[in-house]
PDB file of C-alpha atoms in Angstrom:
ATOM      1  CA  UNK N 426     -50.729  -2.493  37.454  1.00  0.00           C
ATOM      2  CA  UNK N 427     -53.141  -1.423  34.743  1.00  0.00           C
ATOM      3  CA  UNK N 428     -52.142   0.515  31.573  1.00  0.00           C
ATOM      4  CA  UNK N 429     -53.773   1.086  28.681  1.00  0.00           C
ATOM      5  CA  UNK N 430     -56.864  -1.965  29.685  1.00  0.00           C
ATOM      6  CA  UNK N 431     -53.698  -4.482  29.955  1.00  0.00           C
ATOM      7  CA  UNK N 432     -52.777  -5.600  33.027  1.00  0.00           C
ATOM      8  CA  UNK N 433     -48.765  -5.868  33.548  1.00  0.00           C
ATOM      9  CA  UNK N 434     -47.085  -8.020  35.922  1.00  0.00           C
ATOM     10  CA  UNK N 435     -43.859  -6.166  37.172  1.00  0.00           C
ATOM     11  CA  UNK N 436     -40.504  -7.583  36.727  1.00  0.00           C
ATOM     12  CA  UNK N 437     -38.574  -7.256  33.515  1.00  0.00           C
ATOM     13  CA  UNK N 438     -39.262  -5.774  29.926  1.00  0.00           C
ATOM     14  CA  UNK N 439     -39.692  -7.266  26.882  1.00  0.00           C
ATOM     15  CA  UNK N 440     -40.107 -10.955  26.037  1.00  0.00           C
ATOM     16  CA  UNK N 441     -39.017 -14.066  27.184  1.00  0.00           C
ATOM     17  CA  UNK N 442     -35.949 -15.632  24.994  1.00  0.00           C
ATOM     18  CA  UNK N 443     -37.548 -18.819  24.024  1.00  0.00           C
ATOM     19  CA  UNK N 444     -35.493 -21.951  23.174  1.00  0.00           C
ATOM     20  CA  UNK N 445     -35.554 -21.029  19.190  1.00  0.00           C
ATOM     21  CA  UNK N 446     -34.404 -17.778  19.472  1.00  0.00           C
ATOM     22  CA  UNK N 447     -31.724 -18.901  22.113  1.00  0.00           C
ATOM     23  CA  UNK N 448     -30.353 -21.174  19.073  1.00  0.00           C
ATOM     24  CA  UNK N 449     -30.582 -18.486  16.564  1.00  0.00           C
ATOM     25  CA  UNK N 450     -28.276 -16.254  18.835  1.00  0.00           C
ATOM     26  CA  UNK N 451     -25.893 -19.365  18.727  1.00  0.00           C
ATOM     27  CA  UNK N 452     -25.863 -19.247  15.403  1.00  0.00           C
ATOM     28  CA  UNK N 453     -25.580 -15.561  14.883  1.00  0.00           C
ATOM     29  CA  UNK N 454     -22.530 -15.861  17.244  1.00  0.00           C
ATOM     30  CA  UNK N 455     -20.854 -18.479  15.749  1.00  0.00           C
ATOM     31  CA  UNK N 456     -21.606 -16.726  12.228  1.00  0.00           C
ATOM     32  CA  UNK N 457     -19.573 -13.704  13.636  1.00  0.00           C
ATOM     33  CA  UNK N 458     -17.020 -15.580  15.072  1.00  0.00           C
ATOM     34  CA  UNK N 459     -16.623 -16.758  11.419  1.00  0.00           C
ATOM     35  CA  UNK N 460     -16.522 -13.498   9.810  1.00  0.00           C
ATOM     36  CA  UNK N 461     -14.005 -12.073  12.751  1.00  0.00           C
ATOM     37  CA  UNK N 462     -11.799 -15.385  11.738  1.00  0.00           C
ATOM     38  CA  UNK N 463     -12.009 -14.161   7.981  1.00  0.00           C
ATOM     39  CA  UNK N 464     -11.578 -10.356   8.790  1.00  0.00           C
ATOM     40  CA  UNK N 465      -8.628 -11.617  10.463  1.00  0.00           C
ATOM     41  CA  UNK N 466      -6.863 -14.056   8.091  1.00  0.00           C
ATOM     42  CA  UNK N 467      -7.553 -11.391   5.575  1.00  0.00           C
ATOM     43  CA  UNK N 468      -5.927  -8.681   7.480  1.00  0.00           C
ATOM     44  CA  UNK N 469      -2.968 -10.992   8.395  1.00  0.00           C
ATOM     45  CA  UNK N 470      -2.654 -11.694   4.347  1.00  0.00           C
ATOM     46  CA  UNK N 471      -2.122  -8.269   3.765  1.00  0.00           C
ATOM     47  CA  UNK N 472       0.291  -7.338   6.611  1.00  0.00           C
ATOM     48  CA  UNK N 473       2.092 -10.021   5.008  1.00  0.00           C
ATOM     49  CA  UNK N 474       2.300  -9.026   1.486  1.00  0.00           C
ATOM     50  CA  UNK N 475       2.886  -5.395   2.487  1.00  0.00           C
ATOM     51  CA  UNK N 476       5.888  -6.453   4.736  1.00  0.00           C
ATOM     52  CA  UNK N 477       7.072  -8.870   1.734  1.00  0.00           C
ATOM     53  CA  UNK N 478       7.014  -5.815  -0.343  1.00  0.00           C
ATOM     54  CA  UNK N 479       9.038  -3.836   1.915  1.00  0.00           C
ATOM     55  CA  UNK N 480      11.608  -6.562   2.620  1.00  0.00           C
ATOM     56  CA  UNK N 481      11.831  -6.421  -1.318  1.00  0.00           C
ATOM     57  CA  UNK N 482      12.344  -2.825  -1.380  1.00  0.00           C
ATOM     58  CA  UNK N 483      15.004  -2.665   1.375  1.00  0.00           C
ATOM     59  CA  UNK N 484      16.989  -5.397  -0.274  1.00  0.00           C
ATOM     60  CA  UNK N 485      16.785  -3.355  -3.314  1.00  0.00           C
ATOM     61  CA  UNK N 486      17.932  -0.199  -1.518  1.00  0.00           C
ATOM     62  CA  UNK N 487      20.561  -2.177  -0.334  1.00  0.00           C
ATOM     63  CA  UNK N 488      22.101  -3.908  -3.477  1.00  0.00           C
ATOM     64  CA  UNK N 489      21.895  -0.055  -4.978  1.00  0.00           C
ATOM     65  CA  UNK N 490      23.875   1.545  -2.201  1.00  0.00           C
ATOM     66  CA  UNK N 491      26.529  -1.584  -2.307  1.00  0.00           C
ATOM     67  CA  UNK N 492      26.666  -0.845  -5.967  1.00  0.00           C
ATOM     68  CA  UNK N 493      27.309   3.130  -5.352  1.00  0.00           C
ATOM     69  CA  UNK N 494      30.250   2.050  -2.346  1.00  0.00           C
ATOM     70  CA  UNK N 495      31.561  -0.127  -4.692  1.00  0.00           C
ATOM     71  CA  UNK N 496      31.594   3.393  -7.641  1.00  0.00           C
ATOM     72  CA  UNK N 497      33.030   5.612  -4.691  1.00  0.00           C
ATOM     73  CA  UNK N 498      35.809   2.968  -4.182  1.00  0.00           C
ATOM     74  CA  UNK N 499      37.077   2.854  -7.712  1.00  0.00           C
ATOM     75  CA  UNK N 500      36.684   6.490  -7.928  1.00  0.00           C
ATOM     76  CA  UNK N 501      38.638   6.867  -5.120  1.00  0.00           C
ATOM     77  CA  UNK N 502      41.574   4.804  -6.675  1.00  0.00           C
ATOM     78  CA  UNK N 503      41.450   6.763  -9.667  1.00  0.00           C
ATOM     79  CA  UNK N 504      38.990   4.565 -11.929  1.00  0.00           C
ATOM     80  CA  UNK N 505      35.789   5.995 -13.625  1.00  0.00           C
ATOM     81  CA  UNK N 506      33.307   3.154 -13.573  1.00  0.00           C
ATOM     82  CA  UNK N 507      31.733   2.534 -16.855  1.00  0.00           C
ATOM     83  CA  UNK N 508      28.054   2.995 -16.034  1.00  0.00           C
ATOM     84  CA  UNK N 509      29.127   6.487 -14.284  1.00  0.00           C
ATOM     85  CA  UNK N 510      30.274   7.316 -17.960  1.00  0.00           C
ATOM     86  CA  UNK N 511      26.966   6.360 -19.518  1.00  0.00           C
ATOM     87  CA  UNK N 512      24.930   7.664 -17.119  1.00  0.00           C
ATOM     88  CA  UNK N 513      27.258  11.004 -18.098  1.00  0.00           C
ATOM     89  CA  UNK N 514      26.852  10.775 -21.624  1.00  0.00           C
ATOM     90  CA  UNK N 515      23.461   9.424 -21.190  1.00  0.00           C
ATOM     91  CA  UNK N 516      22.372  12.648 -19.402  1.00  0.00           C
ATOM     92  CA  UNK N 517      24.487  14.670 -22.023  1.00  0.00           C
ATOM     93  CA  UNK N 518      22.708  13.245 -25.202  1.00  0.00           C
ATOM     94  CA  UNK N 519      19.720  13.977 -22.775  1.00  0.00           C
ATOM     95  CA  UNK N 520      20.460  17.610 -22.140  1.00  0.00           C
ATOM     96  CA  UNK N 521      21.167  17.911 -25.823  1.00  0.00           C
ATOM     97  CA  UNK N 522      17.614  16.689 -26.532  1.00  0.00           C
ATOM     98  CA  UNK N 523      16.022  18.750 -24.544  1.00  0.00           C
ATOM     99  CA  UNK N 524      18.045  22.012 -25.978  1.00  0.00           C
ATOM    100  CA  UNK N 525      17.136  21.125 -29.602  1.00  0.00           C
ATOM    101  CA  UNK N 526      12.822  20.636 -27.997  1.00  0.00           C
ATOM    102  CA  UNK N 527      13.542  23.900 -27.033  1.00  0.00           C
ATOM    103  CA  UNK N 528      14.804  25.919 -29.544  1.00  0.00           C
ATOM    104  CA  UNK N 529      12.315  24.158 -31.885  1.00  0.00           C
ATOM    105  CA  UNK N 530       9.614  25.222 -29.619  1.00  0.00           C
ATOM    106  CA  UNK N 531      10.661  28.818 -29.691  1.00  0.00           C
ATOM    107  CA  UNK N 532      10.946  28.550 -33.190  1.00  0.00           C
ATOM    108  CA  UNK N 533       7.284  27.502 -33.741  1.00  0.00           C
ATOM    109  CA  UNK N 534       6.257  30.421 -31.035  1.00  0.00           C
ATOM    110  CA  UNK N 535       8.201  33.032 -32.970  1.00  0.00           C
ATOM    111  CA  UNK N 536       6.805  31.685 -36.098  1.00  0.00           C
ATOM    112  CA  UNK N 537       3.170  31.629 -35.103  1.00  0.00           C
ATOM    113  CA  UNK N 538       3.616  36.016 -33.528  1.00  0.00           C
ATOM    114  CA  UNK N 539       5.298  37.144 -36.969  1.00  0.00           C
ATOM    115  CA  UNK N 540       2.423  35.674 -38.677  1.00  0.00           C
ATOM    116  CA  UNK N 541      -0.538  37.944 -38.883  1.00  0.00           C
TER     117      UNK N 541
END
């Protein structure tokens, strides 16, 4: 076949792999297998550390909840635990607090409309 002045023999397209570029795609394969291996330790680390994280939280969760069993059980006998009372007195003094930001706030607003 002629095209374009050049003659073509038929068969397939483009060139020829020759031996250098058959080592280059060695070493562009093994380079990727590299970077996979890395992608994938990587990956693995953080699957890790995230499931470390959650083990940490659950035990957490769980020491919590043994501590509020262990409230509902005195309360049931009878017994106020102490840190129910400061959490009470805690949130009281916190109420409180709030009450006084309050009124002092609507003090300043009633101040600052009588003015003219």
């Amino acid at each position: 076949q002629v095209v374009g002045g050049k003659v073509k023999k038929p068969g397939k397209r483009g060139r020829k792999p020759a031996k250098i570029d058959l080592k280059a795609k060695l070493e562009r394969s093994r380079q990727s297998a590299r970077e996979c291996r890395a992608r994938k330790k990587l990956r693995y680390q953080y699957l890790e550390e995230l499931v470390s994280s959650r083990e940490r939280a659950i035990c957490a969760l769980r020491e919590e909840l043994e501590m509020y069993k262990q409230w509902c059980m005195a309360m049931d006998q009878g017994k106020i635990p102490s840190e129910i009372k400061a959490l009470l007195t805690g949130e009281e003094q916190g109420k409180a607090q709030q009450n006084s930001i309050k009124l002092a706030k609507a003090g300043k607003a009633e101040a600052n409309s009588s003015n003219p």
